[in-house]
Tab-separated table of C-alpha atoms in Angstrom:
chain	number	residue	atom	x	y	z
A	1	UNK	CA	25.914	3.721	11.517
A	2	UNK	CA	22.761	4.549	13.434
A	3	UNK	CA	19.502	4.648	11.055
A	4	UNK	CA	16.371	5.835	11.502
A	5	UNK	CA	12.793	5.494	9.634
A	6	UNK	CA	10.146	7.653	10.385
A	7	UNK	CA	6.673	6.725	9.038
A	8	UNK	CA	2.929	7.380	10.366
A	9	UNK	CA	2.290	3.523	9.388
A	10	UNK	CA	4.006	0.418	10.002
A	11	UNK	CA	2.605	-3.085	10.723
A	12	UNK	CA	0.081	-3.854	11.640
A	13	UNK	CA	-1.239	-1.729	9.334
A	14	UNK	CA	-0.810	-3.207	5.954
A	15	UNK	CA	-0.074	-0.572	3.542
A	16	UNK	CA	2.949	-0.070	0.590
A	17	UNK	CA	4.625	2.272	3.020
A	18	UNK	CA	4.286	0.396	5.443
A	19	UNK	CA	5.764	-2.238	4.002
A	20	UNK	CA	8.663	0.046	2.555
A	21	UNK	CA	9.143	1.153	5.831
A	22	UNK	CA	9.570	-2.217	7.401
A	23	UNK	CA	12.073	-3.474	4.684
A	24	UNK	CA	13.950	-0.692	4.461
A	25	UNK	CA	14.991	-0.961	8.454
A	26	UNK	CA	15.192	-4.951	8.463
A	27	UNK	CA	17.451	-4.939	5.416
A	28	UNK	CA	19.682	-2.112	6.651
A	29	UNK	CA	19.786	-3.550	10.076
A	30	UNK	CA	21.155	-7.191	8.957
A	31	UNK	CA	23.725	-5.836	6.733
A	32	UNK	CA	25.174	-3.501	9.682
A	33	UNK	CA	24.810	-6.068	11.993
A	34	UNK	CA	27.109	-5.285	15.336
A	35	UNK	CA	28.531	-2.039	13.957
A	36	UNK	CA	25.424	-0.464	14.016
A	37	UNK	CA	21.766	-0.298	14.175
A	38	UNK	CA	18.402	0.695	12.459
A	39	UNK	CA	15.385	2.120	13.934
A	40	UNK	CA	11.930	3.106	13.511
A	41	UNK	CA	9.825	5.397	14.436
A	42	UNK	CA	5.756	5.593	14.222
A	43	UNK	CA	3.102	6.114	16.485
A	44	UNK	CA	1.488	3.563	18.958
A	45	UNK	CA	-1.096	0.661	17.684
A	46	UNK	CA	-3.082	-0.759	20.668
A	47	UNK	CA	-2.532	-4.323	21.844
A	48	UNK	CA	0.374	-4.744	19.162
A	49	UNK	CA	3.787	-6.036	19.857
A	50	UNK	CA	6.681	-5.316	18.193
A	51	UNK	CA	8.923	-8.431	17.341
A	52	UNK	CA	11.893	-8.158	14.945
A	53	UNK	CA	15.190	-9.363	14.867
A	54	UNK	CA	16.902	-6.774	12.952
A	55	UNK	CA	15.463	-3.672	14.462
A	56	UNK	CA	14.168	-1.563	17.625
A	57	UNK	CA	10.618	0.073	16.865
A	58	UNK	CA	10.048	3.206	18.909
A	59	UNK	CA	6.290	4.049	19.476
A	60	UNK	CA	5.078	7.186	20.749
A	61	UNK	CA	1.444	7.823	22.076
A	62	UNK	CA	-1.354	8.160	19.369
A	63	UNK	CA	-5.454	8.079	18.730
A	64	UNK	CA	-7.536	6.761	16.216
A	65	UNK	CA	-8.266	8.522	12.854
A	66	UNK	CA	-11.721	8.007	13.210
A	67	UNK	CA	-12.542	8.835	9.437
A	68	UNK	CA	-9.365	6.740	8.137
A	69	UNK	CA	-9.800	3.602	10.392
A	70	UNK	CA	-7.082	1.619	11.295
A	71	UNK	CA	-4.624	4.584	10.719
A	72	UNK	CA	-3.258	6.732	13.803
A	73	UNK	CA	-2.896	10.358	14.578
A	74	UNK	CA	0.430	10.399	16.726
A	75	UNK	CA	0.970	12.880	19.584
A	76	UNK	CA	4.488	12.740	20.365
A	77	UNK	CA	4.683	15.781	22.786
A	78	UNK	CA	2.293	13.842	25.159
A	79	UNK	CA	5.222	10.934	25.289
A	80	UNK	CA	7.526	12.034	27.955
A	81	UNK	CA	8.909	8.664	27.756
A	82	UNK	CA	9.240	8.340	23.708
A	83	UNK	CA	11.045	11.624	23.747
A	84	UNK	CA	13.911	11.175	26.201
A	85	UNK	CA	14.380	7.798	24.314
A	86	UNK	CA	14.586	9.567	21.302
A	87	UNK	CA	17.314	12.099	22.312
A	88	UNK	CA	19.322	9.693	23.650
A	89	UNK	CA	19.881	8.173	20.368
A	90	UNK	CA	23.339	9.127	17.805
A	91	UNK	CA	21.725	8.739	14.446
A	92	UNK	CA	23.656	9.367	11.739
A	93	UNK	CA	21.053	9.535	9.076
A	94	UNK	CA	16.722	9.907	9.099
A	95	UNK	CA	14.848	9.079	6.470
A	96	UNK	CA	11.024	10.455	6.342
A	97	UNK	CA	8.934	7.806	4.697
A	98	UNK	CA	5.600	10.254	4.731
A	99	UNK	CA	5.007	14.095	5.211
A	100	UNK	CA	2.912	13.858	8.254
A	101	UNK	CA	3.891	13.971	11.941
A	102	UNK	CA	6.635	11.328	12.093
A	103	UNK	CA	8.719	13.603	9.736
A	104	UNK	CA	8.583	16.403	11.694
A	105	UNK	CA	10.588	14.590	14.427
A	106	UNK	CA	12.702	13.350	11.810
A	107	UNK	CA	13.400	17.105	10.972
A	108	UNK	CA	13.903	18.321	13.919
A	109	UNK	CA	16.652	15.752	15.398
A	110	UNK	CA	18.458	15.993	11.538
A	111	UNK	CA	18.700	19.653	12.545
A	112	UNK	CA	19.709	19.553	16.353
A	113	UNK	CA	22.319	16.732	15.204
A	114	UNK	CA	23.190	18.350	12.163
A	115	UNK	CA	22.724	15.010	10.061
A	116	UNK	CA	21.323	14.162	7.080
A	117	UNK	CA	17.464	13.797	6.205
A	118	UNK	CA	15.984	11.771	3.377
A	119	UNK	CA	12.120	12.103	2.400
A	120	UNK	CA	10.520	9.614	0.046
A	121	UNK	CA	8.024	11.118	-1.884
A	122	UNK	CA	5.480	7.583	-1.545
A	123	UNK	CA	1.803	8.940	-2.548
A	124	UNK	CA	-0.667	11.522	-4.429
A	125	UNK	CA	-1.704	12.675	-0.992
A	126	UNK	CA	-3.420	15.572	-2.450
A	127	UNK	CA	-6.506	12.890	-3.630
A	128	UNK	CA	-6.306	11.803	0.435
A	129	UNK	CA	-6.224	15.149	1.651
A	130	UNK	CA	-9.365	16.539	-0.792
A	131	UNK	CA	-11.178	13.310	0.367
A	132	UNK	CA	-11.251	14.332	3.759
A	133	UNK	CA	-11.236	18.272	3.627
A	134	UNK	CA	-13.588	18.196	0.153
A	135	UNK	CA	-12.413	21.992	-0.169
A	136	UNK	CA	-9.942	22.892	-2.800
A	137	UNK	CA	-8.712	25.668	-1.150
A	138	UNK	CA	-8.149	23.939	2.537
A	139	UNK	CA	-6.416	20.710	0.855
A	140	UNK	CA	-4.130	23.050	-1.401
A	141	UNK	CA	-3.304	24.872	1.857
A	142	UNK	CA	-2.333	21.145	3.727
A	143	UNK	CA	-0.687	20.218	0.439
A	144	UNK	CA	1.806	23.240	0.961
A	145	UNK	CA	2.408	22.781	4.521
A	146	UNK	CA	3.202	18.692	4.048
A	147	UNK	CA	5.573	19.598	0.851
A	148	UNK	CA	7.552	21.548	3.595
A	149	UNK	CA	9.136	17.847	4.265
A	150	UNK	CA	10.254	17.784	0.661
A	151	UNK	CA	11.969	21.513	0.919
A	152	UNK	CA	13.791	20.881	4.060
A	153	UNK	CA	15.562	17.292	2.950
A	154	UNK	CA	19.073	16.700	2.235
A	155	UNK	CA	17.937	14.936	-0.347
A	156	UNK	CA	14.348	13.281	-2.053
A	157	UNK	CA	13.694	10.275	-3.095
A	158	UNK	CA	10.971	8.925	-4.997
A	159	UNK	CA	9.856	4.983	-6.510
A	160	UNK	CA	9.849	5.924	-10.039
A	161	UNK	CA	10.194	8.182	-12.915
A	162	UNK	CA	5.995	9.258	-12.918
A	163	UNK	CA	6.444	10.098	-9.503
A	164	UNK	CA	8.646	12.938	-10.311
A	165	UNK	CA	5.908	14.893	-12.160
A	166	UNK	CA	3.429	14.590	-9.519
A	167	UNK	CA	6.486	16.209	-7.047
A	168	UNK	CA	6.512	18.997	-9.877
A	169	UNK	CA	2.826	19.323	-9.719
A	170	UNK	CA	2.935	19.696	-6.096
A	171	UNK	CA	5.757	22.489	-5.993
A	172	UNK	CA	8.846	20.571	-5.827
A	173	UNK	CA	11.586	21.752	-8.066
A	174	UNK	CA	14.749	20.002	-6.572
A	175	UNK	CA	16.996	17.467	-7.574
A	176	UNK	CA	15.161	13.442	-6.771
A	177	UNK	CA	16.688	10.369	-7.076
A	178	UNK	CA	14.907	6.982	-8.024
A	179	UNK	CA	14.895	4.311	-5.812
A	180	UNK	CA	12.489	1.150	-7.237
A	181	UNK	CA	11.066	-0.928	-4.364
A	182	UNK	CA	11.269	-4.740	-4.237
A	183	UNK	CA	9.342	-7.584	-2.707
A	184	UNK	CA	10.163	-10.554	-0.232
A	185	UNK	CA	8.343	-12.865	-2.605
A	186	UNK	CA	10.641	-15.403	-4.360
A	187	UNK	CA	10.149	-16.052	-7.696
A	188	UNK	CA	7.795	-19.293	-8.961
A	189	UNK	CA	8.666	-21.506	-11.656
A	190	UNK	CA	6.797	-21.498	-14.732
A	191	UNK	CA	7.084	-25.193	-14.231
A	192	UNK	CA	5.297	-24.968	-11.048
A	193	UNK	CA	2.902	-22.114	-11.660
A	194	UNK	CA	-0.060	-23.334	-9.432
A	195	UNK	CA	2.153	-25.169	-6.498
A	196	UNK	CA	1.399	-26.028	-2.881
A	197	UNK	CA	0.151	-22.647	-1.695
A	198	UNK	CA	-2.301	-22.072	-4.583
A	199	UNK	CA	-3.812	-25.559	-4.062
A	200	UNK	CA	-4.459	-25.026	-0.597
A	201	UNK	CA	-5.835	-21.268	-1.816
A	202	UNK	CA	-8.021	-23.192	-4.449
A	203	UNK	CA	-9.130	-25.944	-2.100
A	204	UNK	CA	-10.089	-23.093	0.672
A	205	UNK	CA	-12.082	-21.380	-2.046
A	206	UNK	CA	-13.891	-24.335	-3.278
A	207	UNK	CA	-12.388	-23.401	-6.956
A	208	UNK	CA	-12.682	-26.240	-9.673
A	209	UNK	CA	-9.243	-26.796	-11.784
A	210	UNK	CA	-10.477	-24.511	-14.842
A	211	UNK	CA	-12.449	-21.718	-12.705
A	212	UNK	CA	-10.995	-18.441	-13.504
A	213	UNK	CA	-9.978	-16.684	-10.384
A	214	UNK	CA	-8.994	-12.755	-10.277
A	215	UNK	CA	-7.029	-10.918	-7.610
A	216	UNK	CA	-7.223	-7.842	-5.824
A	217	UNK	CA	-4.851	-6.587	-2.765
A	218	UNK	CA	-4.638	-3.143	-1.515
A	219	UNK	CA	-6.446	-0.949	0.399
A	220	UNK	CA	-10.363	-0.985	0.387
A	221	UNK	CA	-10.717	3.087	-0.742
A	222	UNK	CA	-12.332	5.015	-3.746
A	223	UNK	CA	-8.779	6.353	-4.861
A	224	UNK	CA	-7.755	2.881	-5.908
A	225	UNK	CA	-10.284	2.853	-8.986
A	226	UNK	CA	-12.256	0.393	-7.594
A	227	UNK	CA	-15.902	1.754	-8.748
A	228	UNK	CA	-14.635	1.249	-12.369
A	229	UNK	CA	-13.397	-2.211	-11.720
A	230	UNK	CA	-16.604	-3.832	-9.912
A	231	UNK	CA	-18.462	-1.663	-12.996
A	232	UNK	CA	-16.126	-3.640	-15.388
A	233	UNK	CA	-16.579	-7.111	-13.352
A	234	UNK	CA	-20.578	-6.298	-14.235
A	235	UNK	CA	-19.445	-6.739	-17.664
A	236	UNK	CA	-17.359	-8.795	-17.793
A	237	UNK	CA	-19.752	-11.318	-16.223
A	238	UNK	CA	-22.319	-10.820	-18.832
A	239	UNK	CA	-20.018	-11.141	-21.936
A	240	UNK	CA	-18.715	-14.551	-20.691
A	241	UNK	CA	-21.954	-15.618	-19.403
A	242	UNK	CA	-23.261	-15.461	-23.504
A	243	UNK	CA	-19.959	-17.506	-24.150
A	244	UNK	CA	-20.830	-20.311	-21.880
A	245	UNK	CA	-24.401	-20.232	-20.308
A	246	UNK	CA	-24.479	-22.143	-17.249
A	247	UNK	CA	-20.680	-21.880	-15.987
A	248	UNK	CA	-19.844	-19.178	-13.191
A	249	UNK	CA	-17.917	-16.405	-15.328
A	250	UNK	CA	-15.439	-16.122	-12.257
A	251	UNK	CA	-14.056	-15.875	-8.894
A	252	UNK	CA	-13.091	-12.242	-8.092
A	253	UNK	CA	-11.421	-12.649	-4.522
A	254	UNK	CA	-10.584	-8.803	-2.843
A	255	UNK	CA	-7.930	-8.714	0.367
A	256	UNK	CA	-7.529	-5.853	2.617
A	257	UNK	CA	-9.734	-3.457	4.135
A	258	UNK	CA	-10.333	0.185	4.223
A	259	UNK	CA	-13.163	2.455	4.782
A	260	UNK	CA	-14.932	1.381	1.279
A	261	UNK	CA	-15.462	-1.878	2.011
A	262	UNK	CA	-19.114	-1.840	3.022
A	263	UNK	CA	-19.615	0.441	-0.027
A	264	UNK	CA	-18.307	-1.821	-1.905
A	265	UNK	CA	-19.983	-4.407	-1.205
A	266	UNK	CA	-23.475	-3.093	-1.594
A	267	UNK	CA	-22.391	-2.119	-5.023
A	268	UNK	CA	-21.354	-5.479	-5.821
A	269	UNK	CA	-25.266	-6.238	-4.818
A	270	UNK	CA	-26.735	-3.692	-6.942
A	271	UNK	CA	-24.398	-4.742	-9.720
A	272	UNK	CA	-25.669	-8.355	-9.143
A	273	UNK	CA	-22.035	-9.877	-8.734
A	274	UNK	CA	-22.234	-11.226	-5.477
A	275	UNK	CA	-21.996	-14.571	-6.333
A	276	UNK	CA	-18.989	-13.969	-8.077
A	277	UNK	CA	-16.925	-11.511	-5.798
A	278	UNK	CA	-15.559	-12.421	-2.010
A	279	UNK	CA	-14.350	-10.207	0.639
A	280	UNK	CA	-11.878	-11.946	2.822
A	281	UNK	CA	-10.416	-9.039	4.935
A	282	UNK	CA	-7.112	-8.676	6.031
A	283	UNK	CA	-4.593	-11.525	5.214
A	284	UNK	CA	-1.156	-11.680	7.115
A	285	UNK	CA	0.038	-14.222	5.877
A	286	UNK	CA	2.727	-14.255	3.243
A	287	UNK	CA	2.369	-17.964	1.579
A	288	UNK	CA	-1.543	-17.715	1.350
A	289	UNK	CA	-0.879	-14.114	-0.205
A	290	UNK	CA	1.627	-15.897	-2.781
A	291	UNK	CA	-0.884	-18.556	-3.119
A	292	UNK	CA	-3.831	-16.233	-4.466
A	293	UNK	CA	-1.033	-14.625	-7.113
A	294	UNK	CA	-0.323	-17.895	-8.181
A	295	UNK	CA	-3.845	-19.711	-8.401
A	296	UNK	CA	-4.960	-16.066	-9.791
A	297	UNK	CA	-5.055	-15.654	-13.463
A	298	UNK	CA	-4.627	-12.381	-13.375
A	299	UNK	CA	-4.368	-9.472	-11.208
A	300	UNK	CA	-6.579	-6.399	-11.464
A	301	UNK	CA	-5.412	-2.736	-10.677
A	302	UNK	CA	-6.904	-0.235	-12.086
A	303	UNK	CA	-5.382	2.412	-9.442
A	304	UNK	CA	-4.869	5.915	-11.131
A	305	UNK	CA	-3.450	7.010	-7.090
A	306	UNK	CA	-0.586	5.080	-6.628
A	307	UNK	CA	3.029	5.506	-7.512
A	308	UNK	CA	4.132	2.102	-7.580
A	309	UNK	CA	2.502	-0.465	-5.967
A	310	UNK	CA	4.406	-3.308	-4.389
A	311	UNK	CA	1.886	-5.708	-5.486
A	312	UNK	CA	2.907	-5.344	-9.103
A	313	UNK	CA	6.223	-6.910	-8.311
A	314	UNK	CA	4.499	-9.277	-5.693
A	315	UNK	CA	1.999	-10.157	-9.117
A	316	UNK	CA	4.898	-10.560	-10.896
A	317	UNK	CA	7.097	-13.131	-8.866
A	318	UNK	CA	4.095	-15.298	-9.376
A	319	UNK	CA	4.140	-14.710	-13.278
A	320	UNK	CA	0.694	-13.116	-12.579
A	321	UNK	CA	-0.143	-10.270	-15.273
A	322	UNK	CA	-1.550	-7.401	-13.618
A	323	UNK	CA	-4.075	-5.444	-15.883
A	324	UNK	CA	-3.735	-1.989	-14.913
A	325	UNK	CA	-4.357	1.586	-16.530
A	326	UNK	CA	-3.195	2.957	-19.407
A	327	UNK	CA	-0.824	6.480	-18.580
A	328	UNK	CA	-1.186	5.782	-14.737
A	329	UNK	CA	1.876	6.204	-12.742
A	330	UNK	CA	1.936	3.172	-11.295
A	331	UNK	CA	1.734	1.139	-14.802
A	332	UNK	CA	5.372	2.821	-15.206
A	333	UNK	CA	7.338	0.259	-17.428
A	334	UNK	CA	4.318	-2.252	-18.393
A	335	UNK	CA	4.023	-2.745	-21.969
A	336	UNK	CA	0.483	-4.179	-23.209
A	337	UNK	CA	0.653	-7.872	-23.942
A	338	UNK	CA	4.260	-7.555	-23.279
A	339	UNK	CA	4.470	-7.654	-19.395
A	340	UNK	CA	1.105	-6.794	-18.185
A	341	UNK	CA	-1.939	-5.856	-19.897
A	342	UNK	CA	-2.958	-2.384	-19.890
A	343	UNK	CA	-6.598	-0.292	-20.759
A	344	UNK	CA	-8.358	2.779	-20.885
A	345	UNK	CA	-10.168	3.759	-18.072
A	346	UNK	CA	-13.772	3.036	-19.085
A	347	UNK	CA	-15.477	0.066	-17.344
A	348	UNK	CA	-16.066	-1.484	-20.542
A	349	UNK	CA	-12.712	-1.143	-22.296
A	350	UNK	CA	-11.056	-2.300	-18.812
A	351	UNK	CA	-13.679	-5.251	-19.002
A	352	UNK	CA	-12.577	-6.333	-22.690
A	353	UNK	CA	-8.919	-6.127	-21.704
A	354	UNK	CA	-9.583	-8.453	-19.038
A	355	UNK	CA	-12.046	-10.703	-21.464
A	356	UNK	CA	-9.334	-10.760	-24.184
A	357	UNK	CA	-6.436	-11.629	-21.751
A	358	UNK	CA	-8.543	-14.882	-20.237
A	359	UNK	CA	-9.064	-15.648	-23.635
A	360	UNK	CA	-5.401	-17.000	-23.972
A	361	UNK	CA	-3.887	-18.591	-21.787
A	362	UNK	CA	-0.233	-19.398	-23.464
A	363	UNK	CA	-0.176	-15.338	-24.027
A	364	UNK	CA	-0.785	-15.200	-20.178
A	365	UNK	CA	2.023	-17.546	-19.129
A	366	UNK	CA	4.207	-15.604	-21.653
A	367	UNK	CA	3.332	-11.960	-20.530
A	368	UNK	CA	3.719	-13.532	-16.838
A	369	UNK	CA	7.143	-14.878	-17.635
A	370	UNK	CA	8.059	-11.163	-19.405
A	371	UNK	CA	6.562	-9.679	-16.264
A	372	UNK	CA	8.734	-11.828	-13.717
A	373	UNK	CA	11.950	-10.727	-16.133
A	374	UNK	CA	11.649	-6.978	-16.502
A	375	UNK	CA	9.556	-6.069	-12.477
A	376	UNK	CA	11.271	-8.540	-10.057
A	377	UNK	CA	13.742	-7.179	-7.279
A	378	UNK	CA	14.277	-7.939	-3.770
A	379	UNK	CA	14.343	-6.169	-0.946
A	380	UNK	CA	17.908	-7.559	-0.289
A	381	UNK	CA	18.680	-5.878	-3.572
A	382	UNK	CA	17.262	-2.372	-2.415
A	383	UNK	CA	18.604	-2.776	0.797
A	384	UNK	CA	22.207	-3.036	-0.020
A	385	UNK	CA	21.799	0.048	-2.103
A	386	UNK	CA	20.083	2.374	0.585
A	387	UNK	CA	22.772	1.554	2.663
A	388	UNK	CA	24.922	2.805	-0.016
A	389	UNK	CA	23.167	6.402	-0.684
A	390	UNK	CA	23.466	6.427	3.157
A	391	UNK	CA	26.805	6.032	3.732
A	392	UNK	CA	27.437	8.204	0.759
A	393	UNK	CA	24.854	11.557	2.309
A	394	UNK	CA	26.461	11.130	5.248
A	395	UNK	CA	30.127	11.297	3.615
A	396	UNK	CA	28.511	14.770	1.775
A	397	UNK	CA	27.220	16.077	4.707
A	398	UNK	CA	30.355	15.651	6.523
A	399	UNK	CA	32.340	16.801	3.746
A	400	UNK	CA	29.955	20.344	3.819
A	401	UNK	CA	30.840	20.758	7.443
């Protein structure tokens, strides 16, 4: 079986589907092994290499999105090279990850092979698109032109059961199957809740043994909520700064970047929070990530724009509780004081939720343990069954003639 992803992201560019992307391919590829092979697809990154065991990335030429730094606008028909590579390769199933320009390659080999073509349904990209165009009208217009990836799969898929209203909303009205993503994080022990990697996270931050520390990781953008949360943080600091006069209310560490950051920053200024909230950028790697989950007491994401973010489950691994929005799609399964914590979206009821949550710390370890329980999953796990719903569309499609 010959596989290919097509996505308008992919490492190093840090994103959910991204990420999603890259698992997807890796796991498929090791489980076909010698009888076949998984691609994918996505436009060039400059003075990147590719190196994975698993798979063959095909790039194709591409320029900056100068208002959406460090995505990149991909211009296939420029690659002479990139396209006779392209044709020259058998797939027997594409899978679109995103709407945009990788998926219209995807739809045009699924037609000239006559082959199957999945789209995931990943995003609200109507908030992206009305954050760039800031007309109703035009983004309504891009909206129906991008939902033409949707219309012209074999089949949709989506992350969770919110999702498939927001498809609705957007002018979808076909069948969609579910498909939850996973994480490459292993599960910690409740035993051994703050182990190697979040002592060397601790000792890198200069944290104490009882400083509170909370977590952010995602991108750096407006759409994520994040006004509301540095408004809560405000608050927050102030309530616990009456409790105990004289002891720093908290750490707040943010990872990632995106083209808020500076924004965000002077806010935490004006807010007068600087002493309590770090930027550290973008962080590759994978232990120090797992460290900050499991140092963190909890982990904050207020997003109302995501569908499900991989961080939840990567929160949850480390029997972190995420605190998160009450009725947001992403909060999809959470359960307050169950297995996360969950608010209204007001800075100051989102800083009491937060207050009330450090305020026990045996309630913590027990939503964290509830959270591990009902949100883990690898990506081995949704691996094995993509390759399944593979083999099986391309049994269908077959079948159809």
């Amino acid at each position: 079986m010959i596989i290919g992803q097509f996505n308008d992201s992919f490492p190093p560019i840090t994103d959910g589907v991204a990420s999603v992307t890259l698992n997807y391919a890796q796991q498929t590829g090791r489980l076909l092994g010698p009888d076949g092979k998984s691609y994918v697809v996505t436009p060039s990154f400059p003075k990147f290499t590719d190196d994975y065991d698993s798979i063959e990335v095909l790039r194709y030429y591409s320029l900056p999105v100068l208002f959406r730094p460090p995505y990149r606008l991909g211009a296939p028909k420029l690659d002479w090279a990139f396209q006779k590579r392209l044709n020259e390769i058998p797939f027997d199933v594409v899978h679109a990850q995103c709407p945009f320009g990788s998926a219209k390659l995807a739809q045009r080999i699924a037609r000239r092979r006559n082959i199957p073509m999945v789209a995931s349904f990943h995003s609200k990209y109507y908030d992206d698109i009305l954050s760039a165009a800031r007309s109703k009208t035009v983004s309504k217009w891009i909206l129906s032109y991008l939902m033409q990836t949707y219309h012209n799969a074999t089949e949709v898929w989506t992350v969770n059961d919110n999702t498939i209203a927001t498809l609705r909303e957007y002018g979808y009205e076909g069948p969609v199957r579910v498909i939850n993503n996973g994480t490459d994080m292993a599960r910690t022990s409740p035993d051994n809740r703050r182990g190697p990697a979040a002592r060397a996270v601790a000792e890198e931050l200069g944290l104490a043994e009882d400083q509170r520390l909370l977590f952010f990781i995602g991108q750096h953008i407006w759409q994520k909520n994040l006004k509301m949360m540095l408004e809560s943080l405000a608050i927050l600091k102030k309530r616990l700064q009456e409790d105990e006069p004289g002891r720093q209310p908290f750490l707040m560490v943010f990872v990632g970047s995106g083209d808020a950051a500076d924004d965000l920053k002077e806010m935490c200024r004006k807010l007068d929070i600087v002493d309590e909230v770090r930027f550290l950028g973008v962080i590759r790697d994978r232990v120090k990530i797992k460290g900050f989950y499991e140092r963190a007491e909890l982990f904050l994401f207020p997003s109302l724009y995501d569908t499900s973010a991989l961080s939840i489950r990567e929160a949850a691994s480390s029997l972190c509780p995420a605190v998160m929005i009450e009725g947001s799609t992403t909060a999809e399964g959470i359960r307050d004081a169950d297995n996360g914590y969950l608010s209204a979206n007001t800075p100051e009821a989102y800083a009491d939720r937060i207050y009330r949550a450090l305020a026990d710390p045996a309630e913590r370890l027990r939503v964290g343990i509830s959270a591990q329980e009902s949100l883990y999953r690898t990506w081995e796990t949704v691996g094995a069954e993509v390759l399944e719903e593979y083999k099986r569309l391309i049994a269908e499609h077959k079948g159809r003639g």
